[in-house]
PDB file of C-alpha atoms in Angstrom:
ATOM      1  CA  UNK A   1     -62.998   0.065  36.130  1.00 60.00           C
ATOM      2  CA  UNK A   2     -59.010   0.998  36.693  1.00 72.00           C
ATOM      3  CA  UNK A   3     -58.242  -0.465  33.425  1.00 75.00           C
ATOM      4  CA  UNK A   4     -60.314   1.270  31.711  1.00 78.00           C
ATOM      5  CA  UNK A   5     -59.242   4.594  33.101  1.00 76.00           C
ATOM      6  CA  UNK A   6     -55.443   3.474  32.869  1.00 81.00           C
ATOM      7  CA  UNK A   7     -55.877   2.742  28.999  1.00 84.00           C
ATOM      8  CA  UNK A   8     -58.025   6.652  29.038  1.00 88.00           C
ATOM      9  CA  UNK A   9     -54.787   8.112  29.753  1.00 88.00           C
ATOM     10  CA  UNK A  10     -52.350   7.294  27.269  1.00 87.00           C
ATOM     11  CA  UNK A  11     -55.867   7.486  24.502  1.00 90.00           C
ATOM     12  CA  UNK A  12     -56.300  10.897  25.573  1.00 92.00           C
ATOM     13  CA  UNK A  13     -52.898  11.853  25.288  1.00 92.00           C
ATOM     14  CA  UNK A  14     -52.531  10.842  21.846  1.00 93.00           C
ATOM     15  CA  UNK A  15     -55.490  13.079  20.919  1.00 94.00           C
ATOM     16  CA  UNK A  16     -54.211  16.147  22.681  1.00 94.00           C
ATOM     17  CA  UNK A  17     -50.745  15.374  20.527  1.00 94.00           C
ATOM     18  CA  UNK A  18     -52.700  14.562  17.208  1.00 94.00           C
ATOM     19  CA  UNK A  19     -54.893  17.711  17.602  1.00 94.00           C
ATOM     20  CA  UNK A  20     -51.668  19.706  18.625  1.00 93.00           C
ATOM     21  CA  UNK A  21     -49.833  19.028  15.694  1.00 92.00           C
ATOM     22  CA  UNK A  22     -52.917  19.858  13.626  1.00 93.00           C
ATOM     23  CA  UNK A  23     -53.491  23.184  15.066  1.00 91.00           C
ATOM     24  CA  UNK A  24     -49.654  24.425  14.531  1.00 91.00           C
ATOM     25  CA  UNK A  25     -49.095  23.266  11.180  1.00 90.00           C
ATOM     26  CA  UNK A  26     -52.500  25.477  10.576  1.00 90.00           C
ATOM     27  CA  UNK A  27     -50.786  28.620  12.479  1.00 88.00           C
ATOM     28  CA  UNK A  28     -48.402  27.995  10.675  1.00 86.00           C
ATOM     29  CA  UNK A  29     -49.814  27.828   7.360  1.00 84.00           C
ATOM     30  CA  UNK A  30     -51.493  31.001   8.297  1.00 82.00           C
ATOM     31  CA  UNK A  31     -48.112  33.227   9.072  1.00 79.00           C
ATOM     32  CA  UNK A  32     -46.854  32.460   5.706  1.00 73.00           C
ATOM     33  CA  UNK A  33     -49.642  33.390   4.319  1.00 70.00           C
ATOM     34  CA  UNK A  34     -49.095  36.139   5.638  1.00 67.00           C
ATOM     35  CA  UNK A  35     -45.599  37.229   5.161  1.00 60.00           C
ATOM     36  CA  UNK A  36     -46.301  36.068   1.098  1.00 58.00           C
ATOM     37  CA  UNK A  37     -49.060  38.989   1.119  1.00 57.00           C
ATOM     38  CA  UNK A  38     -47.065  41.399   3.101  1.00 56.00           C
ATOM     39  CA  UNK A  39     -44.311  40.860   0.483  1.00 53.00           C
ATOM     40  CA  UNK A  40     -46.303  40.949  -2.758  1.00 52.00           C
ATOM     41  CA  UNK A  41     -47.686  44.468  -1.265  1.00 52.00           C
ATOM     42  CA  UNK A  42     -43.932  46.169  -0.667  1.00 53.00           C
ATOM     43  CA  UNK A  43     -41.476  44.469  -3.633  1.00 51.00           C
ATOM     44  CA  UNK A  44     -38.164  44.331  -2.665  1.00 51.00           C
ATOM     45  CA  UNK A  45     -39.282  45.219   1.324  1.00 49.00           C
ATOM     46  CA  UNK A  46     -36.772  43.121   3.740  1.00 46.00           C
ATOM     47  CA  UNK A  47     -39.261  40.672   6.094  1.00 46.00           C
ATOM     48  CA  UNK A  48     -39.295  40.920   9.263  1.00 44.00           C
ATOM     49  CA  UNK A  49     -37.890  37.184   9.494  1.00 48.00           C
ATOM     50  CA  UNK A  50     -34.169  38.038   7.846  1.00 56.00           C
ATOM     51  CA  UNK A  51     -32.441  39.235   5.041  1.00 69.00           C
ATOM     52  CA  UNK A  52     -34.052  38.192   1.413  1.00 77.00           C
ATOM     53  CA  UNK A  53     -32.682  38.175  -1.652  1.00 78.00           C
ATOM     54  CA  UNK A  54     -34.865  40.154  -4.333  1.00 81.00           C
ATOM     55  CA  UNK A  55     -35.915  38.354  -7.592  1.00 83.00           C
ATOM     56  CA  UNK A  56     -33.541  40.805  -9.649  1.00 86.00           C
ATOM     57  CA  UNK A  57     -30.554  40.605  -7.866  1.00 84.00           C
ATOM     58  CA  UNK A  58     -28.298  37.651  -8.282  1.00 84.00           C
ATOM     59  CA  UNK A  59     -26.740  35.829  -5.610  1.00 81.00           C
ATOM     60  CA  UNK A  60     -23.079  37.273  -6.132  1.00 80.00           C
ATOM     61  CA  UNK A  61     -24.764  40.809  -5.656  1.00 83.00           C
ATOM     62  CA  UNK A  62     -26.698  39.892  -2.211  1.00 81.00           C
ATOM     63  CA  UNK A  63     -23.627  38.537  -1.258  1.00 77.00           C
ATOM     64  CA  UNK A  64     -21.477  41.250  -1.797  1.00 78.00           C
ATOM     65  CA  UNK A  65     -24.213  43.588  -0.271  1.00 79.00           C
ATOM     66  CA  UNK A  66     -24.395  41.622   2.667  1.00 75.00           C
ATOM     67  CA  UNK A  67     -21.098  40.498   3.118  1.00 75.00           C
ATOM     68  CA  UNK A  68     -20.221  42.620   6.384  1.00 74.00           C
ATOM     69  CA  UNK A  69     -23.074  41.205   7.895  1.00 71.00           C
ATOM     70  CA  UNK A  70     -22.385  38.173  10.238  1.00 68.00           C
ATOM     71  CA  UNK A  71     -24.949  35.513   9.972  1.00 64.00           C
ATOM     72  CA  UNK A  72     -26.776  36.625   6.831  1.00 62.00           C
ATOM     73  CA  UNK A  73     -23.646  35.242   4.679  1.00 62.00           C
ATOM     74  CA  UNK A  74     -22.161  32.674   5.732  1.00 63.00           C
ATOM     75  CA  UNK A  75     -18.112  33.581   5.106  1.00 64.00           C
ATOM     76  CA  UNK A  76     -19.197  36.366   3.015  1.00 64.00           C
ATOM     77  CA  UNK A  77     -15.539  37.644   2.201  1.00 70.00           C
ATOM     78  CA  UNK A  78     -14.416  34.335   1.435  1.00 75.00           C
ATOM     79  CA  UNK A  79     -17.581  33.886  -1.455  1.00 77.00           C
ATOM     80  CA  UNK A  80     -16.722  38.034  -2.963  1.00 77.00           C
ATOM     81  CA  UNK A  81     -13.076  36.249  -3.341  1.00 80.00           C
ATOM     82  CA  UNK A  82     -14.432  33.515  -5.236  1.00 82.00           C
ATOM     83  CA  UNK A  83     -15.931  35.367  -7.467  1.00 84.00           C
ATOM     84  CA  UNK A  84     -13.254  37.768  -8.267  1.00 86.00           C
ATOM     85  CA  UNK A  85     -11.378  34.671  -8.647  1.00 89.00           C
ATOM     86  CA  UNK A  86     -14.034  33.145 -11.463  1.00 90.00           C
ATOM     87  CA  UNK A  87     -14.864  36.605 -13.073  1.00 91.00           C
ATOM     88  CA  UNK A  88     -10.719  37.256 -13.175  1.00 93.00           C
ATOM     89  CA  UNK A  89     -10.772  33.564 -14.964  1.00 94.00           C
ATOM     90  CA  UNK A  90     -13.621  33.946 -17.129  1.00 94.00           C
ATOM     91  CA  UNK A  91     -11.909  37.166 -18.400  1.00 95.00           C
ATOM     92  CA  UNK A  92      -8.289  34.828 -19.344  1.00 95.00           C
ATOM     93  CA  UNK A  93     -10.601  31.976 -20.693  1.00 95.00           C
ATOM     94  CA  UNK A  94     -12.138  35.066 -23.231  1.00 94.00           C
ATOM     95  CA  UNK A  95      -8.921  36.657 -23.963  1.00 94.00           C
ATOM     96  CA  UNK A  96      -7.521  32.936 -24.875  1.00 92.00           C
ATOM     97  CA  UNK A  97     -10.687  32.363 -26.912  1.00 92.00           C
ATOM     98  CA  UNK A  98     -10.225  35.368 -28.724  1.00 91.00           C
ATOM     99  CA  UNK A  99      -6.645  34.991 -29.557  1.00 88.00           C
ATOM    100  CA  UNK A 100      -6.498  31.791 -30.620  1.00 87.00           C
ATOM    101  CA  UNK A 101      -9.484  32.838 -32.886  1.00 84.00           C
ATOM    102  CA  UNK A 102      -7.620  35.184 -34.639  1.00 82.00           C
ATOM    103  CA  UNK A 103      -4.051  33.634 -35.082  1.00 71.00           C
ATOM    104  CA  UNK A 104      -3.606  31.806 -37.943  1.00 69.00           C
ATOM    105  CA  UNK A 105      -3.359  27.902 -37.626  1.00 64.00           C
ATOM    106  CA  UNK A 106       0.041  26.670 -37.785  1.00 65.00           C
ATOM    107  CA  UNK A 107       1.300  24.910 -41.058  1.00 60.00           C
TER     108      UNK A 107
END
């Protein structure tokens, strides 16, 4: 009779784990449920779980907003250098493009 309550044990321990794991994945499943209708009702509405990015804003943009903002960018001033770096370059790659567009090729 001890064995069978000894082997009980470990059995019903399992369950309570199994059945656990069940019920938070569905909580879970239900809280982003919600925060997905609470943020199709208010576009562009911060949730309550962080900063978001909104669908028309590009990441250089929620960077730059944000950049002040320790935690929500990680090294925020160092990424708005980076990309005054690449826009600076993109600008010397054009002007290059463009001028050796219009010089004539040597003879």
């Amino acid at each position: 009779m001890s064995a069978s309550w000894a082997l009980l044990i470990p059995v019903a321990a399992l369950v309570v784990i199994v059945l656990g794991g069940i019920a938070v994945m569905r909580l879970q499943k239900v809280s982003v449920g919600r925060d997905e209708v609470r943020s199709a009702t208010a576009p562009g509405a911060v949730a309550a779980t962080g900063f978001q990015q909104s669908p028309q804003e590009s990441r250089e943009e929620f960077v730059r907003r944000h950049r002040q903002r320790p935690g929500v960018v990680a090294n925020g001033e160092t990424l708005v250098d980076l990309y005054d770096r690449i826009r600076a370059l993109e600008e010397r790659v054009t002007r290059a493009e463009q001028h050796s567009a219009s010089s004539p090729p040597p003879d």
